[in-house]
mmCIF file of C-alpha atoms and ligand atoms in Angstrom:
data_model
loop_
_atom_site.group_PDB
_atom_site.id
_atom_site.type_symbol
_atom_site.label_atom_id
_atom_site.label_comp_id
_atom_site.label_asym_id
_atom_site.label_seq_id
_atom_site.Cartn_x
_atom_site.Cartn_y
_atom_site.Cartn_z
ATOM 1 C CA MET A 1 -39.456 -25.156 22.834
ATOM 2 C CA ASP A 2 -38.664 -24.018 26.392
ATOM 3 C CA TRP A 3 -36.076 -21.586 25.071
ATOM 4 C CA LEU A 4 -38.992 -19.325 24.061
ATOM 5 C CA ASN A 5 -39.949 -18.825 27.721
ATOM 6 C CA GLY A 6 -37.208 -16.229 28.142
ATOM 7 C CA PHE A 7 -38.595 -13.966 25.450
ATOM 8 C CA ASP A 8 -39.961 -10.576 26.414
ATOM 9 C CA SER A 9 -42.530 -10.852 23.602
ATOM 10 C CA ARG A 10 -45.880 -12.491 23.168
ATOM 11 C CA VAL A 11 -45.605 -16.271 22.657
ATOM 12 C CA ASP A 12 -48.762 -18.339 22.015
ATOM 13 C CA VAL A 13 -49.010 -22.138 21.871
ATOM 14 C CA ASP A 14 -51.018 -24.265 19.405
ATOM 15 C CA VAL A 15 -52.588 -21.318 17.621
ATOM 16 C CA PRO A 16 -55.310 -22.168 15.059
ATOM 17 C CA LEU A 17 -54.026 -20.687 11.805
ATOM 18 C CA SER A 18 -57.557 -20.723 10.398
ATOM 19 C CA GLU A 19 -57.997 -17.522 12.403
ATOM 20 C CA HIS A 20 -54.985 -15.888 10.761
ATOM 21 C CA THR A 21 -55.381 -16.827 7.091
ATOM 22 C CA TRP A 22 -57.833 -15.742 4.404
ATOM 23 C CA PHE A 23 -58.687 -19.344 3.560
ATOM 24 C CA GLY A 24 -59.837 -19.779 7.176
ATOM 25 C CA LEU A 25 -58.836 -23.432 7.406
ATOM 26 C CA GLY A 26 -55.910 -25.690 8.299
ATOM 27 C CA GLY A 27 -54.231 -26.743 11.534
ATOM 28 C CA THR A 28 -52.309 -24.995 14.278
ATOM 29 C CA ALA A 29 -48.950 -23.296 14.659
ATOM 30 C CA ALA A 30 -46.920 -25.013 17.374
ATOM 31 C CA ARG A 31 -45.728 -21.553 18.514
ATOM 32 C CA MET A 32 -46.703 -18.084 17.369
ATOM 33 C CA VAL A 33 -44.444 -15.219 18.419
ATOM 34 C CA SER A 34 -45.065 -11.481 18.027
ATOM 35 C CA PRO A 35 -41.674 -9.867 18.653
ATOM 36 C CA ARG A 36 -41.895 -6.501 20.383
ATOM 37 C CA ASP A 37 -39.091 -4.937 18.351
ATOM 38 C CA GLU A 38 -36.123 -5.688 16.081
ATOM 39 C CA PRO A 39 -33.709 -6.820 18.834
ATOM 40 C CA GLN A 40 -36.329 -9.367 19.996
ATOM 41 C CA LEU A 41 -36.813 -10.564 16.436
ATOM 42 C CA ALA A 42 -33.033 -10.858 15.968
ATOM 43 C CA ALA A 43 -32.700 -12.905 19.169
ATOM 44 C CA LEU A 44 -35.559 -15.144 18.041
ATOM 45 C CA VAL A 45 -34.211 -15.897 14.557
ATOM 46 C CA GLN A 46 -30.679 -16.447 15.882
ATOM 47 C CA GLN A 47 -31.805 -18.904 18.540
ATOM 48 C CA ALA A 48 -34.115 -20.694 16.136
ATOM 49 C CA GLN A 49 -31.292 -20.967 13.601
ATOM 50 C CA ALA A 50 -28.903 -22.330 16.248
ATOM 51 C CA ARG A 51 -31.467 -24.993 17.212
ATOM 52 C CA GLY A 52 -32.535 -25.847 13.655
ATOM 53 C CA VAL A 53 -36.112 -24.732 14.376
ATOM 54 C CA PRO A 54 -38.017 -23.582 11.264
ATOM 55 C CA VAL A 55 -39.230 -19.965 11.314
ATOM 56 C CA ARG A 56 -42.068 -18.807 9.061
ATOM 57 C CA VAL A 57 -43.287 -15.225 8.860
ATOM 58 C CA LEU A 58 -47.016 -14.823 8.512
ATOM 59 C CA GLY A 59 -48.347 -11.568 7.115
ATOM 60 C CA SER A 60 -52.113 -11.430 6.771
ATOM 61 C CA GLY A 61 -52.176 -15.006 5.466
ATOM 62 C CA ALA A 62 -53.701 -13.996 2.129
ATOM 63 C CA ASN A 63 -51.414 -16.207 0.038
ATOM 64 C CA VAL A 64 -50.960 -19.190 2.343
ATOM 65 C CA LEU A 65 -52.751 -22.527 2.609
ATOM 66 C CA VAL A 66 -51.996 -24.206 5.943
ATOM 67 C CA SER A 67 -52.173 -28.010 5.886
ATOM 68 C CA ASP A 68 -54.631 -29.760 8.179
ATOM 69 C CA ALA A 69 -51.593 -30.999 10.148
ATOM 70 C CA GLY A 70 -50.615 -27.382 10.872
ATOM 71 C CA VAL A 71 -46.980 -26.307 11.061
ATOM 72 C CA ASP A 72 -44.136 -27.041 13.408
ATOM 73 C CA GLY A 73 -41.486 -24.586 14.588
ATOM 74 C CA VAL A 74 -42.216 -20.908 15.070
ATOM 75 C CA VAL A 75 -44.624 -18.676 13.191
ATOM 76 C CA VAL A 76 -43.630 -15.023 13.521
ATOM 77 C CA ARG A 77 -46.092 -12.163 13.235
ATOM 78 C CA LEU A 78 -44.915 -8.579 12.783
ATOM 79 C CA ASN A 79 -48.026 -7.058 14.319
ATOM 80 C CA GLU A 80 -46.453 -4.934 17.066
ATOM 81 C CA PRO A 81 -46.170 -1.160 16.475
ATOM 82 C CA ALA A 82 -42.410 -1.415 15.812
ATOM 83 C CA PHE A 83 -43.278 -3.191 12.542
ATOM 84 C CA THR A 84 -46.546 -1.589 11.444
ATOM 85 C CA THR A 85 -45.966 2.159 11.241
ATOM 86 C CA VAL A 86 -46.250 4.216 8.059
ATOM 87 C CA SER A 87 -44.585 7.615 7.634
ATOM 88 C CA PHE A 88 -44.031 10.097 4.832
ATOM 89 C CA ASP A 89 -41.136 12.345 3.894
ATOM 90 C CA GLY A 90 -42.120 14.323 0.817
ATOM 91 C CA GLU A 91 -42.749 11.802 -1.936
ATOM 92 C CA VAL A 92 -41.198 8.888 -0.070
ATOM 93 C CA ALA A 93 -43.365 6.580 2.064
ATOM 94 C CA THR A 94 -41.746 4.299 4.637
ATOM 95 C CA ALA A 95 -43.826 1.374 5.883
ATOM 96 C CA GLY A 96 -43.146 -1.422 8.353
ATOM 97 C CA GLY A 97 -43.020 -4.981 7.038
ATOM 98 C CA GLY A 98 -46.150 -5.798 9.025
ATOM 99 C CA ALA A 99 -48.074 -2.689 7.933
ATOM 100 C CA ASP A 100 -51.419 -3.282 6.247
ATOM 101 C CA LEU A 101 -51.034 -2.767 2.517
ATOM 102 C CA MET A 102 -54.496 -1.248 2.019
ATOM 103 C CA LYS A 103 -53.925 1.264 4.830
ATOM 104 C CA LEU A 104 -50.647 2.281 3.186
ATOM 105 C CA CYS A 105 -52.395 2.662 -0.200
ATOM 106 C CA SER A 106 -55.185 4.752 1.324
ATOM 107 C CA ALA A 107 -52.682 7.019 3.097
ATOM 108 C CA CYS A 108 -50.888 7.563 -0.235
ATOM 109 C CA VAL A 109 -54.167 8.271 -2.052
ATOM 110 C CA ASP A 110 -55.192 10.822 0.619
ATOM 111 C CA ARG A 111 -51.880 12.651 0.149
ATOM 112 C CA GLY A 112 -52.128 12.656 -3.649
ATOM 113 C CA LEU A 113 -49.126 10.338 -3.943
ATOM 114 C CA SER A 114 -49.311 8.015 -6.929
ATOM 115 C CA GLY A 115 -47.620 4.638 -7.399
ATOM 116 C CA LEU A 116 -49.341 2.200 -5.065
ATOM 117 C CA GLU A 117 -52.951 2.624 -6.243
ATOM 118 C CA CYS A 118 -52.345 -0.382 -8.532
ATOM 119 C CA MET A 119 -52.519 -2.519 -5.373
ATOM 120 C CA ALA A 120 -56.206 -1.660 -4.830
ATOM 121 C CA GLY A 121 -58.054 -4.642 -3.392
ATOM 122 C CA ILE A 122 -54.973 -6.837 -2.840
ATOM 123 C CA PRO A 123 -55.083 -8.006 0.781
ATOM 124 C CA GLY A 124 -51.854 -8.374 2.704
ATOM 125 C CA THR A 125 -49.017 -6.764 4.577
ATOM 126 C CA VAL A 126 -46.164 -4.793 3.067
ATOM 127 C CA GLY A 127 -43.674 -7.616 3.769
ATOM 128 C CA GLY A 128 -45.878 -10.312 2.242
ATOM 129 C CA ALA A 129 -46.559 -8.176 -0.820
ATOM 130 C CA ILE A 130 -42.843 -7.515 -1.382
ATOM 131 C CA ARG A 131 -41.916 -11.145 -1.010
ATOM 132 C CA MET A 132 -44.621 -12.145 -3.523
ATOM 133 C CA ASN A 133 -44.141 -9.065 -5.738
ATOM 134 C CA ALA A 134 -47.895 -8.761 -5.494
ATOM 135 C CA GLY A 135 -49.767 -6.992 -8.254
ATOM 136 C CA GLY A 136 -51.852 -7.515 -11.327
ATOM 137 C CA ARG A 137 -52.808 -5.939 -14.619
ATOM 138 C CA PHE A 138 -52.342 -2.395 -13.241
ATOM 139 C CA GLY A 139 -48.843 -2.834 -11.806
ATOM 140 C CA GLU A 140 -46.720 -4.594 -9.179
ATOM 141 C CA ILE A 141 -45.472 -3.476 -5.782
ATOM 142 C CA SER A 142 -41.866 -3.562 -7.010
ATOM 143 C CA GLY A 143 -42.753 -0.764 -9.475
ATOM 144 C CA CYS A 144 -42.273 2.032 -6.944
ATOM 145 C CA LEU A 145 -40.168 0.251 -4.313
ATOM 146 C CA GLU A 146 -36.945 2.094 -3.538
ATOM 147 C CA ASP A 147 -35.415 -0.338 -1.055
ATOM 148 C CA ALA A 148 -36.236 -2.767 1.749
ATOM 149 C CA ARG A 149 -34.602 -3.302 5.130
ATOM 150 C CA VAL A 150 -34.429 -7.009 5.762
ATOM 151 C CA MET A 151 -33.288 -9.275 8.591
ATOM 152 C CA GLN A 152 -31.324 -12.357 7.622
ATOM 153 C CA PRO A 153 -31.664 -15.645 9.558
ATOM 154 C CA THR A 154 -28.414 -14.680 11.338
ATOM 155 C CA GLY A 155 -30.132 -11.571 12.749
ATOM 156 C CA ALA A 156 -28.017 -9.263 10.542
ATOM 157 C CA VAL A 157 -29.890 -6.359 8.945
ATOM 158 C CA ASP A 158 -29.304 -5.326 5.302
ATOM 159 C CA VAL A 159 -30.787 -2.604 3.157
ATOM 160 C CA LEU A 160 -31.519 -4.022 -0.291
ATOM 161 C CA ALA A 161 -32.092 -1.682 -3.226
ATOM 162 C CA ARG A 162 -34.909 -2.836 -5.517
ATOM 163 C CA ASP A 163 -32.488 -4.223 -8.118
ATOM 164 C CA ARG A 164 -30.998 -6.596 -5.544
ATOM 165 C CA ILE A 165 -34.327 -8.248 -4.707
ATOM 166 C CA GLY A 166 -34.610 -10.243 -7.933
ATOM 167 C CA PHE A 167 -38.231 -9.379 -8.619
ATOM 168 C CA GLY A 168 -40.124 -11.328 -11.245
ATOM 169 C CA TYR A 169 -43.712 -12.391 -11.831
ATOM 170 C CA ARG A 170 -44.976 -13.109 -8.273
ATOM 171 C CA ARG A 171 -41.481 -13.776 -7.051
ATOM 172 C CA SER A 172 -38.463 -12.272 -5.308
ATOM 173 C CA ASN A 173 -35.153 -13.707 -4.172
ATOM 174 C CA LEU A 174 -35.709 -12.831 -0.508
ATOM 175 C CA GLY A 175 -35.465 -16.464 0.577
ATOM 176 C CA ARG A 176 -35.575 -16.569 4.384
ATOM 177 C CA ALA A 177 -34.932 -12.845 4.846
ATOM 178 C CA ILE A 178 -37.653 -10.982 6.767
ATOM 179 C CA VAL A 179 -38.805 -7.598 5.484
ATOM 180 C CA LEU A 180 -38.603 -5.153 8.402
ATOM 181 C CA SER A 181 -39.591 -2.051 6.463
ATOM 182 C CA ALA A 182 -39.653 -0.662 2.943
ATOM 183 C CA ARG A 183 -39.398 2.721 1.227
ATOM 184 C CA PHE A 184 -41.552 3.622 -1.769
ATOM 185 C CA ARG A 185 -40.807 6.532 -4.116
ATOM 186 C CA LEU A 186 -44.125 8.001 -5.265
ATOM 187 C CA ARG A 187 -45.210 10.793 -7.636
ATOM 188 C CA ARG A 188 -47.177 13.819 -6.504
ATOM 189 C CA CYS A 189 -50.486 14.134 -8.408
ATOM 190 C CA ARG A 190 -53.950 15.563 -7.806
ATOM 191 C CA ALA A 191 -55.471 13.509 -4.958
ATOM 192 C CA ASP A 192 -58.755 13.233 -6.881
ATOM 193 C CA ASP A 193 -56.970 11.642 -9.855
ATOM 194 C CA VAL A 194 -55.147 9.102 -7.688
ATOM 195 C CA ARG A 195 -58.388 8.316 -5.838
ATOM 196 C CA ALA A 196 -60.289 7.865 -9.107
ATOM 197 C CA ARG A 197 -57.684 5.362 -10.346
ATOM 198 C CA PHE A 198 -57.701 3.519 -7.007
ATOM 199 C CA ARG A 199 -61.503 3.198 -7.146
ATOM 200 C CA GLU A 200 -61.490 2.098 -10.773
ATOM 201 C CA TYR A 201 -58.952 -0.696 -10.057
ATOM 202 C CA TRP A 202 -60.886 -1.733 -6.946
ATOM 203 C CA ARG A 203 -64.163 -1.941 -8.916
ATOM 204 C CA PHE A 204 -62.480 -4.041 -11.593
ATOM 205 C CA LYS A 205 -61.200 -6.472 -8.967
ATOM 206 C CA LYS A 206 -64.541 -6.738 -7.182
ATOM 207 C CA ALA A 207 -66.337 -7.396 -10.436
ATOM 208 C CA SER A 208 -63.947 -10.121 -11.622
ATOM 209 C CA GLN A 209 -62.925 -11.942 -8.410
ATOM 210 C CA PRO A 210 -64.826 -13.575 -5.506
ATOM 211 C CA MET A 211 -63.514 -11.083 -2.933
ATOM 212 C CA ALA A 212 -66.123 -11.870 -0.280
ATOM 213 C CA GLU A 213 -65.410 -15.612 -0.130
ATOM 214 C CA CYS A 214 -62.599 -17.464 1.684
ATOM 215 C CA SER A 215 -59.645 -17.970 -0.663
ATOM 216 C CA ALA A 216 -55.967 -17.141 -1.113
ATOM 217 C CA GLY A 217 -56.398 -15.244 -4.366
ATOM 218 C CA CYS A 218 -55.162 -16.900 -7.558
ATOM 219 C CA ILE A 219 -54.151 -20.491 -6.900
ATOM 220 C CA PHE A 220 -51.848 -20.896 -9.913
ATOM 221 C CA LYS A 221 -49.436 -18.596 -11.711
ATOM 222 C CA ASN A 222 -50.308 -17.721 -15.277
ATOM 223 C CA PRO A 223 -48.166 -19.783 -17.652
ATOM 224 C CA PRO A 224 -46.106 -17.673 -20.105
ATOM 225 C CA GLY A 225 -48.425 -15.962 -22.611
ATOM 226 C CA ASP A 226 -51.591 -17.531 -21.213
ATOM 227 C CA SER A 227 -54.026 -17.277 -18.333
ATOM 228 C CA ALA A 228 -54.446 -20.043 -15.757
ATOM 229 C CA GLY A 229 -58.068 -18.958 -15.251
ATOM 230 C CA ARG A 230 -58.811 -19.350 -18.980
ATOM 231 C CA LEU A 231 -57.244 -22.836 -19.074
ATOM 232 C CA ILE A 232 -59.169 -23.997 -15.991
ATOM 233 C CA ASP A 233 -62.390 -22.564 -17.382
ATOM 234 C CA GLN A 234 -61.837 -24.212 -20.793
ATOM 235 C CA ALA A 235 -61.133 -27.513 -19.062
ATOM 236 C CA GLY A 236 -64.714 -27.259 -17.806
ATOM 237 C CA LEU A 237 -63.788 -26.992 -14.150
ATOM 238 C CA LYS A 238 -65.710 -23.895 -13.023
ATOM 239 C CA GLY A 239 -67.909 -24.889 -10.087
ATOM 240 C CA ARG A 240 -66.054 -28.222 -9.606
ATOM 241 C CA THR A 241 -66.012 -29.271 -5.929
ATOM 242 C CA ARG A 242 -63.921 -31.501 -3.669
ATOM 243 C CA GLY A 243 -65.476 -31.777 -0.243
ATOM 244 C CA LEU A 244 -66.322 -28.184 0.590
ATOM 245 C CA ALA A 245 -63.682 -26.598 -1.645
ATOM 246 C CA ARG A 246 -64.931 -25.234 -4.976
ATOM 247 C CA VAL A 247 -63.538 -23.703 -8.165
ATOM 248 C CA SER A 248 -65.077 -20.224 -8.189
ATOM 249 C CA GLU A 249 -67.718 -19.573 -10.830
ATOM 250 C CA ARG A 250 -66.625 -15.932 -10.955
ATOM 251 C CA HIS A 251 -62.892 -16.538 -11.537
ATOM 252 C CA ALA A 252 -61.711 -20.053 -12.373
ATOM 253 C CA ASN A 253 -58.242 -19.469 -10.897
ATOM 254 C CA PHE A 254 -59.743 -19.030 -7.411
ATOM 255 C CA ILE A 255 -60.578 -21.960 -5.153
ATOM 256 C CA VAL A 256 -63.027 -20.891 -2.486
ATOM 257 C CA ALA A 257 -63.524 -22.694 0.800
ATOM 258 C CA ASP A 258 -67.078 -23.046 2.020
ATOM 259 C CA ASP A 259 -67.783 -23.413 5.748
ATOM 260 C CA GLY A 260 -66.263 -26.671 7.001
ATOM 261 C CA ALA A 261 -63.794 -27.134 4.129
ATOM 262 C CA THR A 262 -60.414 -28.679 4.944
ATOM 263 C CA ALA A 263 -56.982 -27.994 3.507
ATOM 264 C CA THR A 264 -57.081 -31.541 2.136
ATOM 265 C CA ASP A 265 -60.225 -30.651 0.139
ATOM 266 C CA VAL A 266 -58.336 -27.723 -1.404
ATOM 267 C CA LEU A 267 -55.193 -29.756 -2.136
ATOM 268 C CA GLU A 268 -57.200 -32.535 -3.783
ATOM 269 C CA LEU A 269 -58.961 -29.975 -5.952
ATOM 270 C CA VAL A 270 -55.585 -28.454 -6.842
ATOM 271 C CA ASP A 271 -54.371 -31.890 -7.977
ATOM 272 C CA GLU A 272 -57.518 -32.475 -10.004
ATOM 273 C CA ILE A 273 -57.205 -29.106 -11.767
ATOM 274 C CA ARG A 274 -53.533 -29.660 -12.518
ATOM 275 C CA SER A 275 -54.168 -33.098 -14.013
ATOM 276 C CA ALA A 276 -57.140 -31.925 -16.086
ATOM 277 C CA VAL A 277 -55.288 -28.890 -17.501
ATOM 278 C CA GLN A 278 -52.194 -30.940 -18.254
ATOM 279 C CA GLU A 279 -54.242 -33.604 -19.995
ATOM 280 C CA LYS A 280 -56.204 -31.107 -22.117
ATOM 281 C CA PHE A 281 -53.520 -28.513 -22.892
ATOM 282 C CA GLY A 282 -50.194 -30.185 -22.014
ATOM 283 C CA ILE A 283 -49.445 -27.365 -19.550
ATOM 284 C CA LEU A 284 -48.407 -28.034 -15.958
ATOM 285 C CA LEU A 285 -49.659 -25.189 -13.765
ATOM 286 C CA ASP A 286 -47.352 -23.834 -11.025
ATOM 287 C CA LEU A 287 -48.794 -22.891 -7.651
ATOM 288 C CA GLU A 288 -48.949 -19.183 -6.808
ATOM 289 C CA ILE A 289 -50.097 -19.857 -3.248
ATOM 290 C CA GLU A 290 -47.742 -21.276 -0.623
ATOM 291 C CA VAL A 291 -48.634 -24.520 1.111
ATOM 292 C CA TRP A 292 -47.431 -24.669 4.717
ATOM 293 C CA GLN A 293 -47.016 -28.075 6.293
ATOM 294 C CA PRO A 294 -44.844 -29.624 9.016
ATOM 295 C CA ALA A 295 -41.234 -30.165 7.874
ATOM 296 C CA ALA A 296 -41.480 -33.877 8.655
ATOM 297 C CA ALA A 297 -44.626 -34.387 6.571
ATOM 298 C CA ARG A 298 -43.789 -32.713 3.273
ATOM 299 C CA SER A 299 -46.014 -34.792 1.065
ATOM 300 C CA TYR A 300 -46.983 -32.023 -1.300
ATOM 301 C CA ALA A 301 -44.637 -30.470 -3.861
ATOM 302 C CA VAL A 302 -44.142 -26.852 -2.748
HETATM 303 C C1 FAD B 1 -59.264 -12.213 -2.217
HETATM 304 C C2 FAD B 1 -57.800 -12.193 -2.571
HETATM 305 C C3 FAD B 1 -57.371 -11.499 -3.691
HETATM 306 C C4 FAD B 1 -56.012 -11.491 -4.034
HETATM 307 N N1 FAD B 1 -55.613 -10.810 -5.160
HETATM 308 C C5 FAD B 1 -54.294 -10.741 -5.461
HETATM 309 C C6 FAD B 1 -53.853 -9.992 -6.596
HETATM 310 O O1 FAD B 1 -54.622 -9.371 -7.322
HETATM 311 N N2 FAD B 1 -52.506 -9.968 -6.860
HETATM 312 C C7 FAD B 1 -51.598 -10.615 -6.058
HETATM 313 O O2 FAD B 1 -50.388 -10.544 -6.326
HETATM 314 N N3 FAD B 1 -51.999 -11.337 -4.980
HETATM 315 C C8 FAD B 1 -53.314 -11.407 -4.676
HETATM 316 N N4 FAD B 1 -53.721 -12.140 -3.581
HETATM 317 C C9 FAD B 1 -52.726 -12.850 -2.775
HETATM 318 C C10 FAD B 1 -52.189 -11.992 -1.595
HETATM 319 O O3 FAD B 1 -53.035 -10.895 -1.385
HETATM 320 C C11 FAD B 1 -50.770 -11.502 -1.870
HETATM 321 O O4 FAD B 1 -49.880 -12.545 -2.167
HETATM 322 C C12 FAD B 1 -50.221 -10.732 -0.655
HETATM 323 O O5 FAD B 1 -49.040 -10.107 -1.016
HETATM 324 C C13 FAD B 1 -49.980 -11.646 0.537
HETATM 325 O O6 FAD B 1 -49.564 -10.834 1.631
HETATM 326 P P1 FAD B 1 -49.654 -11.390 3.114
HETATM 327 O O7 FAD B 1 -49.111 -10.364 4.021
HETATM 328 O O8 FAD B 1 -51.016 -11.869 3.398
HETATM 329 O O9 FAD B 1 -48.630 -12.596 3.015
HETATM 330 P P2 FAD B 1 -48.834 -14.074 3.604
HETATM 331 O O10 FAD B 1 -49.880 -14.768 2.825
HETATM 332 O O11 FAD B 1 -48.991 -14.026 5.062
HETATM 333 O O12 FAD B 1 -47.413 -14.693 3.233
HETATM 334 C C14 FAD B 1 -47.026 -14.865 1.886
HETATM 335 C C15 FAD B 1 -45.520 -15.086 1.836
HETATM 336 O O13 FAD B 1 -44.864 -13.884 2.267
HETATM 337 C C16 FAD B 1 -44.017 -14.187 3.369
HETATM 338 N N5 FAD B 1 -43.982 -13.008 4.242
HETATM 339 C C17 FAD B 1 -45.006 -12.429 4.911
HETATM 340 N N6 FAD B 1 -44.549 -11.351 5.586
HETATM 341 C C18 FAD B 1 -43.231 -11.265 5.327
HETATM 342 C C19 FAD B 1 -42.196 -10.377 5.740
HETATM 343 N N7 FAD B 1 -42.410 -9.347 6.580
HETATM 344 N N8 FAD B 1 -40.947 -10.588 5.273
HETATM 345 C C20 FAD B 1 -40.678 -11.623 4.436
HETATM 346 N N9 FAD B 1 -41.611 -12.498 4.019
HETATM 347 C C21 FAD B 1 -42.872 -12.313 4.466
HETATM 348 C C22 FAD B 1 -44.629 -15.403 4.030
HETATM 349 O O14 FAD B 1 -43.665 -16.094 4.807
HETATM 350 C C23 FAD B 1 -45.052 -16.171 2.808
HETATM 351 O O15 FAD B 1 -43.909 -16.777 2.248
HETATM 352 C C24 FAD B 1 -55.078 -12.176 -3.228
HETATM 353 C C25 FAD B 1 -55.509 -12.863 -2.065
HETATM 354 C C26 FAD B 1 -56.859 -12.862 -1.744
HETATM 355 C C27 FAD B 1 -57.289 -13.594 -0.497
#
């Protein structure tokens, strides 16, 4: 990928993605690029598109499992200041696509702005959270999103109002568009009330999920009207291991990776859980996490 030499942005070669994902395992990215600003990002996606090179955006890697074979093409990180700033105008917060979600939530809480405290304890960047419509029992990020500026694979920039993003349960229709920034419309409240809610949601999450272990959050989506964690638990799989990957005892929908685990361990455990739940309940669980693998080696249904 010599064409990347001309870029006035940071380009790294063979980067271990274990250092950039919450699972802490998997292979390398052939190239990792941190564009300095939007024009650099536009040039990158245009050239990659012209050459048929796959581009993947990595946020904080909290919902991604990287295969042991790593990934080909270019992994983009929006970690330069042009993509990470947060600003406020009255009750509207504007955050870069690469901004840290928890920092945004804390800034809102400090200003007594309500709407994003439901994201307490959900790791990630603003862009990753919008793409996944991250959330839980207390709300989803789409709830207070006004609009998002996105870059298409052609380099063109669009502003998409919330209704055009096709949000559903842990999904959006963003496809290959990259979230550059987003605006959130919040409600002014007493800061102490917003902080109390934020802390309550955080405590709930800490008590019910293995937050201190290496994982990517919930592995499977909840099937309609049911809970994947309940099904996995009732199938007797809590504590089940494959290599050094283990079904969490605290929350059965989390697979945690102990030191030395491989992505293959996790994928084999995923297969085992799916088969056991289908056999016992006749329900085929859908993955919530994304599995990243080289285009030429797609052996796993993603
Ligand atoms: C301990 C733990 C607890 C979790 N709890 C929850 C929870 O309660 N609720 C929940 O919903 N999730 C939860 N998750 C999953 C994760 O936090 C969310 O999915 C989060 O939104 C991922 O954000 P990220 O920036 O890390 O995205 P990544 O994992 O880096 O990427 C996820 C997807 O978003 C895409 N993406 C990243 N940045 C952009 C961008 N700028 N523009 C377009 N696409 C982009 C990636 O290409 C990928 O397709 C948990 C994860 C962990 C590790």
